[in-house]
Short mmCIF file of C-alpha atoms and ligand atoms in Angstrom, two decimals:
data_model
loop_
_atom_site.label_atom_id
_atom_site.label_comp_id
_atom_site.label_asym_id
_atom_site.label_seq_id
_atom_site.Cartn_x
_atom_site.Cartn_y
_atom_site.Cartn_z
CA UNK A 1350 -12.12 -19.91 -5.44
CA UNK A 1351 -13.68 -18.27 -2.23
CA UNK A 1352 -10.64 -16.83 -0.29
CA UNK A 1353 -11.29 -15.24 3.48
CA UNK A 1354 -8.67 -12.92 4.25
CA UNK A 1355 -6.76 -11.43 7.33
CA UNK A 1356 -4.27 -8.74 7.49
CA UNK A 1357 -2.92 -7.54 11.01
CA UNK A 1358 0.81 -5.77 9.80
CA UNK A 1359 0.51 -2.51 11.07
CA UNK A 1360 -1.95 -0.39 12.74
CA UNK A 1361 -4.92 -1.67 10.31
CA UNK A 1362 -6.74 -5.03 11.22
CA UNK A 1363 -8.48 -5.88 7.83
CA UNK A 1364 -10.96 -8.65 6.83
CA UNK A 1365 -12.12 -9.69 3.39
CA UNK A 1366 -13.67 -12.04 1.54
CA UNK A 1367 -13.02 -12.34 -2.23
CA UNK A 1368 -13.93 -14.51 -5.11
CA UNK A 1369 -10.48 -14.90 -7.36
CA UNK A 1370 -10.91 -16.96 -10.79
CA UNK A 1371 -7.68 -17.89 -12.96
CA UNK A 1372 -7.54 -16.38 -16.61
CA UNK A 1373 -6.60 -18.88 -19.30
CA UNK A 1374 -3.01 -17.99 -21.08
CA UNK A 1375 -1.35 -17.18 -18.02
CA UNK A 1376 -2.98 -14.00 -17.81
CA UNK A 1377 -4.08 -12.16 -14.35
CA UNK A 1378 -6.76 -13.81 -12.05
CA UNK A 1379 -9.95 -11.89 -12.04
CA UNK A 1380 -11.16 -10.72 -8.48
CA UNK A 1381 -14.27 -9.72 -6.70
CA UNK A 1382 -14.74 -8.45 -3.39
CA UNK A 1383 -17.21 -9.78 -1.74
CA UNK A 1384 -16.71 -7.82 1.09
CA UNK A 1385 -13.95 -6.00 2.53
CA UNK A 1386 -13.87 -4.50 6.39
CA UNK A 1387 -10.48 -2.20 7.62
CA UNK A 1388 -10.36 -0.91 11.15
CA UNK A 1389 -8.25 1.73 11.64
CA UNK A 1390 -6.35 2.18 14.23
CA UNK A 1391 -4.85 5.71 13.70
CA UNK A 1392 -6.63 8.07 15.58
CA UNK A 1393 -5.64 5.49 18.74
CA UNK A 1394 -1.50 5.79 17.59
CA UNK A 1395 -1.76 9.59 16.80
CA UNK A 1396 -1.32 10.36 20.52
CA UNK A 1397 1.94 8.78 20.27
CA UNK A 1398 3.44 10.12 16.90
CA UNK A 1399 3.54 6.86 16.00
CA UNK A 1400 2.21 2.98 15.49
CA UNK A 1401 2.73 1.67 19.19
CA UNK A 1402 3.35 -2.24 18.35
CA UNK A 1403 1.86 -3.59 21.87
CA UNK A 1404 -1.54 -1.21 21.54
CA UNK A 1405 -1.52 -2.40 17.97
CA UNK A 1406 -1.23 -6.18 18.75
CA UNK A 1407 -4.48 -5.37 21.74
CA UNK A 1408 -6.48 -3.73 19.47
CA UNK A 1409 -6.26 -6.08 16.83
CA UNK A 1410 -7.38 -8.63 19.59
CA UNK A 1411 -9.94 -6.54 19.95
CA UNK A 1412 -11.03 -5.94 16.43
CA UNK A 1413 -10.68 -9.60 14.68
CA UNK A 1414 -13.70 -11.23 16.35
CA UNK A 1415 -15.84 -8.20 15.63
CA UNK A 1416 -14.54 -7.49 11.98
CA UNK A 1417 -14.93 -11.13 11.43
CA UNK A 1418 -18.83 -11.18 12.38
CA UNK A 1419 -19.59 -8.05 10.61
CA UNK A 1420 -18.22 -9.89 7.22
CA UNK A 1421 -20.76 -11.92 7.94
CA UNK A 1422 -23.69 -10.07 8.80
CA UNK A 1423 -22.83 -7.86 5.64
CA UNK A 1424 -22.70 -11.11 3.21
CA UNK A 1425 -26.03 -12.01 4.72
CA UNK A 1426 -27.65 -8.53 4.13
CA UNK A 1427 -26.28 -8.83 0.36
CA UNK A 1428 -27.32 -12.49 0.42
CA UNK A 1429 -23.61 -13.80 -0.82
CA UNK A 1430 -22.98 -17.20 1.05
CA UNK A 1431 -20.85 -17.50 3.59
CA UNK A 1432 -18.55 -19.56 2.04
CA UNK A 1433 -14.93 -19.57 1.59
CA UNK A 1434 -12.27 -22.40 0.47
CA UNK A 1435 -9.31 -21.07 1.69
CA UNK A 1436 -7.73 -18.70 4.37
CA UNK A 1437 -5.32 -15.96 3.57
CA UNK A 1438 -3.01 -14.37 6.28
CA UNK A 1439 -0.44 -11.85 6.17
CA UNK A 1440 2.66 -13.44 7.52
CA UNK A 1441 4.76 -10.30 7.26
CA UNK A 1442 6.85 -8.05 6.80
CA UNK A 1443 5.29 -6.03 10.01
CA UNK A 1444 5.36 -5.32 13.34
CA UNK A 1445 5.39 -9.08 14.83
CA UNK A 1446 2.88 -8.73 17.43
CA UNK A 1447 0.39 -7.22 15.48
CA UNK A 1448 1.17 -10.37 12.98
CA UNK A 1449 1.09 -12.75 15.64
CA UNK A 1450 -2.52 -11.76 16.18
CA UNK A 1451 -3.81 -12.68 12.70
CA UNK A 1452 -2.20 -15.43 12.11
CA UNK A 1453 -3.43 -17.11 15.49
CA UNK A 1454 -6.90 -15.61 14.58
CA UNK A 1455 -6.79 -17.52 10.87
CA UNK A 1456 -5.05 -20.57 12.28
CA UNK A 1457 -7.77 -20.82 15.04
CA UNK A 1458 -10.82 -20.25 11.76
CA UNK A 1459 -8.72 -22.78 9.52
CA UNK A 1460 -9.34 -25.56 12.27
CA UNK A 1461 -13.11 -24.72 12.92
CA UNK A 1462 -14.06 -24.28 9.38
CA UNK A 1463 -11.69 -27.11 8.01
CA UNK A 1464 -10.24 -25.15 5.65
CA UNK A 1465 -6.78 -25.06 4.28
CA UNK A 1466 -4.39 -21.61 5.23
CA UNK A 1467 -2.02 -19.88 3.56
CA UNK A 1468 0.46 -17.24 4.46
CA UNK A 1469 0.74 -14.02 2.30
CA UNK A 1470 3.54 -11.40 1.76
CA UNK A 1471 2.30 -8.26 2.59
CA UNK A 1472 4.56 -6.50 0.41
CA UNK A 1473 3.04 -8.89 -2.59
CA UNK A 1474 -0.21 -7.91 -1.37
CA UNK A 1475 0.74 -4.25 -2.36
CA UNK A 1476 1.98 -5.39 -5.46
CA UNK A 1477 -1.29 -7.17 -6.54
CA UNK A 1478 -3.84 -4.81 -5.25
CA UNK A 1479 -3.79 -2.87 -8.87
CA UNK A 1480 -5.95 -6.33 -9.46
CA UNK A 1481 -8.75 -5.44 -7.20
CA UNK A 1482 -11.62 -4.01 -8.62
CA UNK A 1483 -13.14 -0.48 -7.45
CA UNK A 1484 -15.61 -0.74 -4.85
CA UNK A 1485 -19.18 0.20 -5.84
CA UNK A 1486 -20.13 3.03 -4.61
CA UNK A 1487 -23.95 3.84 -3.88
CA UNK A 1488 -24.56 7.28 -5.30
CA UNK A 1489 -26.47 7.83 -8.38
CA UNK A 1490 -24.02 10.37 -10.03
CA UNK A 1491 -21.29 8.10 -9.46
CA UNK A 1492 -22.60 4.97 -11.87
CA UNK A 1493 -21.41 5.77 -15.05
CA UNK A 1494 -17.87 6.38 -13.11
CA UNK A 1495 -18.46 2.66 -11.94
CA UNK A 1496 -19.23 1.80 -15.41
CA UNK A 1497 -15.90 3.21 -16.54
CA UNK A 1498 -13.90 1.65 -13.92
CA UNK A 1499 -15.02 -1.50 -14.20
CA UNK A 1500 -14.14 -1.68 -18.38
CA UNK A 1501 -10.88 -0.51 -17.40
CA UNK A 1502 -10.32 -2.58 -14.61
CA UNK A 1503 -11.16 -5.45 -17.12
CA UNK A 1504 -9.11 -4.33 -19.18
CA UNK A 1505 -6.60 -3.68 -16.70
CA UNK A 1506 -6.32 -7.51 -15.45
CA UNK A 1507 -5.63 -9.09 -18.81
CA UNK A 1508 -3.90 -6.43 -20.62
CA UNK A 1509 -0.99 -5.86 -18.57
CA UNK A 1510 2.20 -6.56 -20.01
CA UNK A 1511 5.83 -7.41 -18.90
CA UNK A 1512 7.99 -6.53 -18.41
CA UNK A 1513 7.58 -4.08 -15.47
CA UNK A 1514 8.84 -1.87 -12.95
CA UNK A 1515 6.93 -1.62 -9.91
CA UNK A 1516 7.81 0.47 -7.11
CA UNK A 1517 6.35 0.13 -3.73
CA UNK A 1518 6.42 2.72 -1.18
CA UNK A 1519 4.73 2.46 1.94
CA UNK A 1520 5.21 3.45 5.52
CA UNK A 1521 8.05 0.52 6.04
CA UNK A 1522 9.16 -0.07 2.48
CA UNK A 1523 10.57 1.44 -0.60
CA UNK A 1524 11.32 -0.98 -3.18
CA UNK A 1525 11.68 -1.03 -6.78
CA UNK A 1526 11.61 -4.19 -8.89
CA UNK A 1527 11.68 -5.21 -12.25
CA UNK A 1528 8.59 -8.22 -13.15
CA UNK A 1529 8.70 -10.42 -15.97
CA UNK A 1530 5.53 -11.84 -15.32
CA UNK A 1531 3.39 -11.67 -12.48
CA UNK A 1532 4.96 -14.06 -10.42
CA UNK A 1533 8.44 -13.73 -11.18
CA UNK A 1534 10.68 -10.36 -10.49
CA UNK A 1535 14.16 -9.37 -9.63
CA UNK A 1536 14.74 -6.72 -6.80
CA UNK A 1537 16.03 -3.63 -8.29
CA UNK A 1538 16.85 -1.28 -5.11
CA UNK A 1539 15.32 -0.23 -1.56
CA UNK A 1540 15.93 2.95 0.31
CA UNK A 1541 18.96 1.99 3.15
CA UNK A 1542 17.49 3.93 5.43
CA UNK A 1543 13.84 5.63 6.25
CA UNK A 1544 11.04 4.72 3.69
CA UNK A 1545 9.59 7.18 1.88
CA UNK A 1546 6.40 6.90 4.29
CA UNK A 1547 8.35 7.13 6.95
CA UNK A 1548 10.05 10.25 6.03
CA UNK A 1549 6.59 11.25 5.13
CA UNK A 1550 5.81 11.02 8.78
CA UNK A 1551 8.76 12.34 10.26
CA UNK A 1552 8.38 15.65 8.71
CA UNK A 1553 5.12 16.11 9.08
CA UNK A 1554 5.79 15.80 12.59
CA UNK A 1555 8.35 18.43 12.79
CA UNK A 1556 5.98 20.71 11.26
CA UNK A 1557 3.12 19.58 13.97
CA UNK A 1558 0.81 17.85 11.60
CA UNK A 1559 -0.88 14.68 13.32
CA UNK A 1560 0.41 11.25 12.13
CA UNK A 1561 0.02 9.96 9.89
CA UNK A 1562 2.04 12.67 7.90
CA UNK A 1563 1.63 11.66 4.66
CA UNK A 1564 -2.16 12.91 3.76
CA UNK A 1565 -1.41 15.93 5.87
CA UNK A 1566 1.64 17.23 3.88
CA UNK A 1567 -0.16 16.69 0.56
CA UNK A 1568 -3.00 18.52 1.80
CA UNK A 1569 -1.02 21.36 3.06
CA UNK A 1570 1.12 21.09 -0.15
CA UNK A 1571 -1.77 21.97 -2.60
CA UNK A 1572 -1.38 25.52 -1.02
CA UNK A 1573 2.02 25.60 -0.97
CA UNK A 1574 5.07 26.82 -3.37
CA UNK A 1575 7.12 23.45 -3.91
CA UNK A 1576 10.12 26.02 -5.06
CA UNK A 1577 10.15 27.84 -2.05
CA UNK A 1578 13.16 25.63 -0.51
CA UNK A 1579 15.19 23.76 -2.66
CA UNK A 1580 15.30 20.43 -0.22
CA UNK A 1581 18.52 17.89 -1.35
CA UNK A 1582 17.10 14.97 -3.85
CA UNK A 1583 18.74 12.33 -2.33
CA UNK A 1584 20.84 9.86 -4.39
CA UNK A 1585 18.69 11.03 -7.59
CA UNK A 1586 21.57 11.06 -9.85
CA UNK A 1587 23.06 7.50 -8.63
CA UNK A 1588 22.89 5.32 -11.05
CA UNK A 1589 21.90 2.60 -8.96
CA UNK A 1590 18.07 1.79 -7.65
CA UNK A 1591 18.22 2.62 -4.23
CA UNK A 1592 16.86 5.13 -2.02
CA UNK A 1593 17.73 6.99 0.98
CA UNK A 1594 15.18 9.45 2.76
CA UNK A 1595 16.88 10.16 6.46
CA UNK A 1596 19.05 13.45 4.60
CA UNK A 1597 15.83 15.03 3.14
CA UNK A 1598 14.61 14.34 6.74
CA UNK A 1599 17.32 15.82 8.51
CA UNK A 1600 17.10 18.96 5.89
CA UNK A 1601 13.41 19.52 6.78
CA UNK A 1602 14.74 19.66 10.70
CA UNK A 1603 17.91 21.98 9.89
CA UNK A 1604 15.98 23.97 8.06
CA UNK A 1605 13.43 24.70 10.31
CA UNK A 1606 16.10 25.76 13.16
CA UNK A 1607 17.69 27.91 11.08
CA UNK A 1608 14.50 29.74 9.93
CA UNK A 1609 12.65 29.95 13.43
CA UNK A 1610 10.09 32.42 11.86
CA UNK A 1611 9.54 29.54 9.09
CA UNK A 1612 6.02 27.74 10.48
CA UNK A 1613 4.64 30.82 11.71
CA UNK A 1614 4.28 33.30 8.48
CA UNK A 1615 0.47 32.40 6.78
CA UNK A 1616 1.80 29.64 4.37
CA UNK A 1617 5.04 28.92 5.60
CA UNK A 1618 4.03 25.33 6.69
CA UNK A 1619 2.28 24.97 3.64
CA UNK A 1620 5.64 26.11 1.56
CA UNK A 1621 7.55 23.45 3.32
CA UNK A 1622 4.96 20.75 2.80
CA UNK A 1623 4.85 21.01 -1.19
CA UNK A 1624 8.99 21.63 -1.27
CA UNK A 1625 9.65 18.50 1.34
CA UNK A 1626 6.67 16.77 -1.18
CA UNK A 1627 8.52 17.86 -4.44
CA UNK A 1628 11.57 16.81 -3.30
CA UNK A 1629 11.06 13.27 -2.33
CA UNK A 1630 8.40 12.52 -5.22
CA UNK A 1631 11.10 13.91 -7.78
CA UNK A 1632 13.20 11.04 -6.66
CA UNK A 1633 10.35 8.64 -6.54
CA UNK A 1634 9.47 9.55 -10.47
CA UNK A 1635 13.13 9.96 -11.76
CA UNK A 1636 14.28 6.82 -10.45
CA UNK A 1637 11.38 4.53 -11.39
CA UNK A 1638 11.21 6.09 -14.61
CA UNK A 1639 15.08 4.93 -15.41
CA UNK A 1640 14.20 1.57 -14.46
CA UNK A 1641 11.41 1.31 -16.99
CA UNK A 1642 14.09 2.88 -19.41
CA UNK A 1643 16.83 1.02 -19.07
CA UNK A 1644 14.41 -2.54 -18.41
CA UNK A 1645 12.47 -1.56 -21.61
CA UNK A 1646 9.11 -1.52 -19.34
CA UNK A 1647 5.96 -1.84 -21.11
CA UNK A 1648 4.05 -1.21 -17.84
CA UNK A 1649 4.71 0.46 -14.54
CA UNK A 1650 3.09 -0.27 -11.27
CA UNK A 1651 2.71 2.08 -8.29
CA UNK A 1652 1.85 0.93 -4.99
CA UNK A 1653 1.84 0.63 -1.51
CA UNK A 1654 0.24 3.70 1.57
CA UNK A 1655 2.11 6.53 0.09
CA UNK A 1656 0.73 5.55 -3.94
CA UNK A 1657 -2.43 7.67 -2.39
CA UNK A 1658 -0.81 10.60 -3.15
CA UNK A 1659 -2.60 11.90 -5.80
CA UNK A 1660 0.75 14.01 -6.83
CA UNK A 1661 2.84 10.99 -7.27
CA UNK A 1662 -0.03 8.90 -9.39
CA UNK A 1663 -0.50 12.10 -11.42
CA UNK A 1664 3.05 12.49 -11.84
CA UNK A 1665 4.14 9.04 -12.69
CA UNK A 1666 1.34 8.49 -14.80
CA UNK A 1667 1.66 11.47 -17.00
CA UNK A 1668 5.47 10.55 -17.15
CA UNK A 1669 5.39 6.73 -17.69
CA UNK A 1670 2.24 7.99 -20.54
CA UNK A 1671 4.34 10.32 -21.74
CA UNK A 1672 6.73 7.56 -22.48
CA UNK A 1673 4.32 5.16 -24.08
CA UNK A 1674 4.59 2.63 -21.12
CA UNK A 1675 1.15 1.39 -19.43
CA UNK A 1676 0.45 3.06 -16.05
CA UNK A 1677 -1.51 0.48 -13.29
CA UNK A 1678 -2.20 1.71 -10.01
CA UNK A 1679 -4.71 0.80 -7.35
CA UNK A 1680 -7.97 2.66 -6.21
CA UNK A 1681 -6.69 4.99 -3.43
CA UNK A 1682 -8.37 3.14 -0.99
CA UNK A 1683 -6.33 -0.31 -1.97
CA UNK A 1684 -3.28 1.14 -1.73
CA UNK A 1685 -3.52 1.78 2.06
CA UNK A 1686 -3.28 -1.68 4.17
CA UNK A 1687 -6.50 -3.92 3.67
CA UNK A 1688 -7.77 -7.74 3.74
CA UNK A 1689 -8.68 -7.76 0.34
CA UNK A 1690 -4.66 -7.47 -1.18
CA UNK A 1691 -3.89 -10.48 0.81
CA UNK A 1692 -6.52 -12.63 -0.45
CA UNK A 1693 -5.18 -11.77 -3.95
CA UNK A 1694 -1.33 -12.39 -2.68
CA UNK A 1695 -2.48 -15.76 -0.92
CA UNK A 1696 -4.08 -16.44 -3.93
CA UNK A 1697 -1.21 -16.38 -5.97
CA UNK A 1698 1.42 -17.66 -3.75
CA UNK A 1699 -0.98 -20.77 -3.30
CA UNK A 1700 -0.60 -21.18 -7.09
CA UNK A 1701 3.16 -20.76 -7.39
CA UNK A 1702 2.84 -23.06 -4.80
CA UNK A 1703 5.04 -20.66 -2.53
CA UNK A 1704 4.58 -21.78 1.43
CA UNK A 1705 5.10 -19.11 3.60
CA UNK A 1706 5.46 -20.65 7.14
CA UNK A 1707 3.37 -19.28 9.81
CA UNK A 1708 5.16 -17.45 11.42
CA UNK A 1709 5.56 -13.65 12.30
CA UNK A 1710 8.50 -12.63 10.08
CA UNK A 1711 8.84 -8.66 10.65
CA UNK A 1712 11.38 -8.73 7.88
CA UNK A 1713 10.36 -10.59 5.24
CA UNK A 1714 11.02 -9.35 2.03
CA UNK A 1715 9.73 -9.62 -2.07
O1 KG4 B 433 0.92 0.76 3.15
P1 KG4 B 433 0.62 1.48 4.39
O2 KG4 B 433 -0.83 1.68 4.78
O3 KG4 B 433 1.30 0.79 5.60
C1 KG4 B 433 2.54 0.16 5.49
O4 KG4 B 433 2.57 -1.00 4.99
O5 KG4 B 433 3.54 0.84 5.83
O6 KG4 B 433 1.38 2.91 4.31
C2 KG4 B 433 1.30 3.86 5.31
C3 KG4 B 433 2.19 5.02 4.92
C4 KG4 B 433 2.35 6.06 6.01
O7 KG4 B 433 3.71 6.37 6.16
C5 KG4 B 433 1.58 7.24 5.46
O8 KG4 B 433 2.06 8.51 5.90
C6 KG4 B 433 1.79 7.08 3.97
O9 KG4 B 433 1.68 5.69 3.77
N1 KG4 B 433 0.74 7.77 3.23
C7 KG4 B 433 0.99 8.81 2.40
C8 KG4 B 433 -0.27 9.26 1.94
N2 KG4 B 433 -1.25 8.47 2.51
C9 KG4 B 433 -0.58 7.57 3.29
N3 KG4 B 433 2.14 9.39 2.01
C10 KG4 B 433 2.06 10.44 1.16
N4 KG4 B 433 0.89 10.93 0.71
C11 KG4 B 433 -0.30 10.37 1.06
N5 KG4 B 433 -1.44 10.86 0.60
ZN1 ZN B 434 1.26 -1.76 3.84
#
């Protein structure tokens, strides 16, 4: 089935087309991007620390009509049909403007091209983008990588196996849930307060970096010493799934008026970076990891904007391997908001025959 997809949440308007086939025994549907177009609206939002909902909801305005006709000048030039039997839109969670824009945009497409819609969680988008394949890249040197990625990928959409823990952890969301299958799971724990993104953000703003804050502190934190402040690990040792990042927030600011001299010595940003980093992805690994202990997890899943962080893959992969448990995570560039997740996740809610209304929900949940 040829799925056209349309994601508007946040501050990236993404189009995609995908072919998704089922996999006999109940196993994981096999996708390929066709194509797959993000434009990012960052650099427009980094003047205002922030995503700016109404500027989000006009540029997505903007960007729909010309995303959507690049799709298909790009399937022509690879000579894939465009041809699609179904229409995929995120429905939330997000900021409702923005959503309001895509799902007008795919309701408008599912009248002239007569095709059936379907709404998609974007949080189940997250969730299912360890499905999507990597994207061929065009260099020489990198073929045999392709190669590689592509048996694993394979072997990645039949062989994974329940149940699991998956945590997602984006900009808006830190979740944790235990799967038995993928299309049925039990909510484990959320953070009460600011997602780990979010906190992400907030302290990378303190210590001037541009927004968004989470690719800045990593970088800085490569240089850094992650001992050199001994931030609080909040609600590590509750035995309970949830998450709270506003106190590690608020220690970043406190300590940063009591040490005045802090961002100006040669790596003191850096120093704060990796300990802020260390702090929240020791959390992050300690409580996912007693999930997939006390659940009996065979596999674990990490997704969602902040699963780029190369320290929290490495580190939750070495400890769920370390463990014997299967590791899935997405190519970096899936786990950051794109069209080609919500095909997948209106792919599979059409077959649990789930109907999202179409709607902007801002606070739908998984
Ligand atoms: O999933 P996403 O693109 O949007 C939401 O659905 O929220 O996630 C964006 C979030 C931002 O808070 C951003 O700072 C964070 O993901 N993020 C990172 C990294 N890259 C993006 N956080 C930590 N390290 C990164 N490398
Ligand atoms: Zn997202």
């Amino acid at each position: 089935m040829n799925i056209l997809a349309i994601e508007t949440s946040c501050d990236e308007s993404g189009v995609a087309l995908l072919t998704v086939s089922p996999v006999a025994h109940g196993g994981a549907p096999k996708a390929v991007v066709r194509e797959d177009l993000v434009a990012s609206q960052i650099k427009l939002h980094r003047e205002f620390g922030g995503v700016v909902p109404n500027l989000a909801k006009r540029e997505h305005i903007k960007n729909l009509p010309i995303l959507f006709a690049r799709l298909q000048r790009k399937l022509r030039a690879k000579k894939i049909p465009f041809k699609f039997d179904m229409i995929a839109v995120t429905v939330g969670p997000g900021l409702e403007p923005a959503l309001w824009t895509g799902i007008t945009f795919a309701q408008a497409l599912a009248k002239e091209y007569k095709k059936p819609l379907v709404g998609a969680n974007h949080l189940e988008g997250h969730l299912y983008s360890f499905l999507l394949p990597p994207r061929q890249q065009k260099t020489v040197n990198s073929k045999l990588q392709i190669a590689k990625s592509k048996i694993r990928t394979k072997a990645q959409a039949t062989k994974i196996a329940f149940p699991a823990i998956g945590l997602i952890v984006s900009g808006g969301h830190t979740i944790l849930i235990k799967m038995d299958s993928l299309v049925k799971w039990k909510h484990l724990g959320e953070t009460r307060d600011d997602a780990a993104g979010e906190a992400f953000d907030k302290a990378a703003r303190m210590l001037d970096l541009p927004y968004p804050g989470g690719p800045e502190i990593e970088r800085l934190a490569k240089t850094g010493d992650p001992h050199t402040v001994e931030f609080p690990r909040p609600m590590l040792h509750e035995k309970n799934y949830e998450f709270s990042f506003s106190g590690l927030k608020t220690s970043v600011l406190y300590y940063l008026r009591d040490h005045p001299d802090a961002l100006t010595g040669k790596k003191g940003k850096a120093d704060i970076a990796a300990s802020f980093q260390a702090a929240a992805l020791d959390v992050l690994v300690a409580k996912t990891m007693r999930a997939a202990r006390e659940y009996g997890a065979k596999s674990v899943i990490l997704c969602g904007g902040v699963a780029s962080n190369n320290a929290l893959r490495g580190r939750l992969r070495k400890a769920t391997h370390g463990e014997g448990r299967a590791f899935f995570v997405p190519e970096r560039r899936y786990n950051l908001d794109n069209g080609a997740m919500i095909g997948l996740a209106g792919y599979m809610a059409h077959l649990r025959g789930k109907r999202y209304p179409f709607k902007a929900n801002g606070n739908l949940g998984i």
